[in-house]
Amino acid sequence: MTQEVRAAGAVLWRVAGGETEVALVHRPRYDDWSLPKGKLDPGETIAEAAVREVREETGFTAVLGRYLTRSAYPVPSKNGAGTVPKTVDYFAAEAVSGKFTPNDEVDELRWLEPSAAEKALTRPEDVRVLRSFCELPVGLTTVLLVRHAKAGKRDEWSGDDDLRPLSEAGQRQAAALRRVLTLFGPSRVLSAPRLRCVQTVHGVAEDVGTEVRHEPLLSEEGYWPDPVLGVARLLALAGDGGTPVVCSQGGVIPDLVSALADRDGVEIPAARAGVVPSKKGSFWVLSFRRPTTKEGPLLMAADYHPSALPAPSPSHS
């Protein structure tokens, strides 16, 4: 059986002198200029691998944003008999701290404006990734919209359904979400007032150093009497800035994401036959243009991550 090689990377960016710059790395082993990337470690998600590889190759700590694209190409197999497929999943990632130091993998780093970076890149695959990055502006506001983790079957719980807790599987999902959502730089944590929802993101709130705040309009019984109010509430959270984590329910998330996408003309490739997915323990990375004085936040991209556990790459817009 052919074993696929999985890797992840990022277009690492910063703003310097009012201009956007992206990081290119020179790898002496290949004598090429590349975007930072590398193979997944065992048990690692693509998001975790992207941040780790950026740190190892560039010395910079990165905060992830939207998912960009996947590159796929053959590479020589370990035994030298033919080739095996390799896939590399890329994110946009802002450099927030750090300093480059030459290392075994990378001997030089250059910060270049995107047009200059495109000319300097060695491989056409990297040029395609960079162009995907350039399709939208930098500095977008991220909202992390989370479906609560598994909580067992409703008909097997005799108590108040609002108090139905996470199952053991749900606790594992919540722990995985805690690791992965942190990579997107969350600033505050909100949740539908259900124990299973609050438990799903409680660890993230601990890491941020805050409490989980209840959002009744984003629970099923709070949303459906007037969905317009629920959509407006999410837009208000996006307009407040930072990177909010919002945990909601499967009866809300598909309609909420669809309403935002329809409102702002964003396609959702993750949808199948018109159905927007929302598995337990999954999350959406919603990228909004920051509000101006004339209008509120505008949805620019919606990326679906079906699991925070090691899984295939997200579908994205």
PDB file of C-alpha atoms in Angstrom, residues 4 6-8 40-41 43-48 67 70 87 89 91 176 179-180 279 281-283 304-315:
ATOM      1  CA  GLU A   4       1.104   9.297   1.510  1.00  0.00           C
ATOM      2  CA  ARG A   6       1.749  14.540   4.830  1.00  0.00           C
ATOM      3  CA  ALA A   7       3.209  17.978   5.419  1.00  0.00           C
ATOM      4  CA  ALA A   8       2.054  21.446   6.374  1.00  0.00           C
ATOM      5  CA  LEU A  40       3.786  16.085  10.154  1.00  0.00           C
ATOM      6  CA  ASP A  41       5.064  14.391  13.285  1.00  0.00           C
ATOM      7  CA  GLY A  43      -0.223  12.308  16.002  1.00  0.00           C
ATOM      8  CA  GLU A  44       0.071  15.905  14.804  1.00  0.00           C
ATOM      9  CA  THR A  45      -2.616  17.921  13.034  1.00  0.00           C
ATOM     10  CA  ILE A  46      -1.855  20.046  10.004  1.00  0.00           C
ATOM     11  CA  ALA A  47      -2.373  23.197  12.098  1.00  0.00           C
ATOM     12  CA  GLU A  48       0.078  22.039  14.759  1.00  0.00           C
ATOM     13  CA  TYR A  67      -6.574  27.942   5.380  1.00  0.00           C
ATOM     14  CA  ARG A  70      -3.145  22.102  -0.650  1.00  0.00           C
ATOM     15  CA  THR A  87       0.516  16.669   0.158  1.00  0.00           C
ATOM     16  CA  ASP A  89      -1.523  22.002   3.505  1.00  0.00           C
ATOM     17  CA  PHE A  91      -2.304  28.443   6.193  1.00  0.00           C
ATOM     18  CA  ALA A 176      -7.775  18.303  21.084  1.00  0.00           C
ATOM     19  CA  ARG A 179      -4.508  22.394  21.613  1.00  0.00           C
ATOM     20  CA  VAL A 180      -5.535  23.422  18.113  1.00  0.00           C
ATOM     21  CA  LYS A 279     -19.809  17.458  13.197  1.00  0.00           C
ATOM     22  CA  GLY A 281     -16.010  18.557  17.900  1.00  0.00           C
ATOM     23  CA  SER A 282     -15.548  20.350  14.562  1.00  0.00           C
ATOM     24  CA  PHE A 283     -14.948  24.048  14.056  1.00  0.00           C
ATOM     25  CA  TYR A 304     -14.264  23.979   7.944  1.00  0.00           C
ATOM     26  CA  HIS A 305     -12.089  21.746  10.117  1.00  0.00           C
ATOM     27  CA  PRO A 306     -13.997  18.489  10.675  1.00  0.00           C
ATOM     28  CA  SER A 307     -11.939  17.585  13.724  1.00  0.00           C
ATOM     29  CA  ALA A 308      -9.206  18.923  15.974  1.00  0.00           C
ATOM     30  CA  LEU A 309      -7.806  15.407  16.035  1.00  0.00           C
ATOM     31  CA  PRO A 310      -5.354  14.412  13.271  1.00  0.00           C
ATOM     32  CA  ALA A 311      -7.540  14.449  10.167  1.00  0.00           C
ATOM     33  CA  PRO A 312      -7.641  15.380   6.465  1.00  0.00           C
ATOM     34  CA  SER A 313      -7.226  19.007   5.483  1.00  0.00           C
ATOM     35  CA  PRO A 314     -10.182  21.389   5.868  1.00  0.00           C
ATOM     36  CA  SER A 315     -12.521  22.298   3.070  1.00  0.00           C
TER      37      SER A 315
END
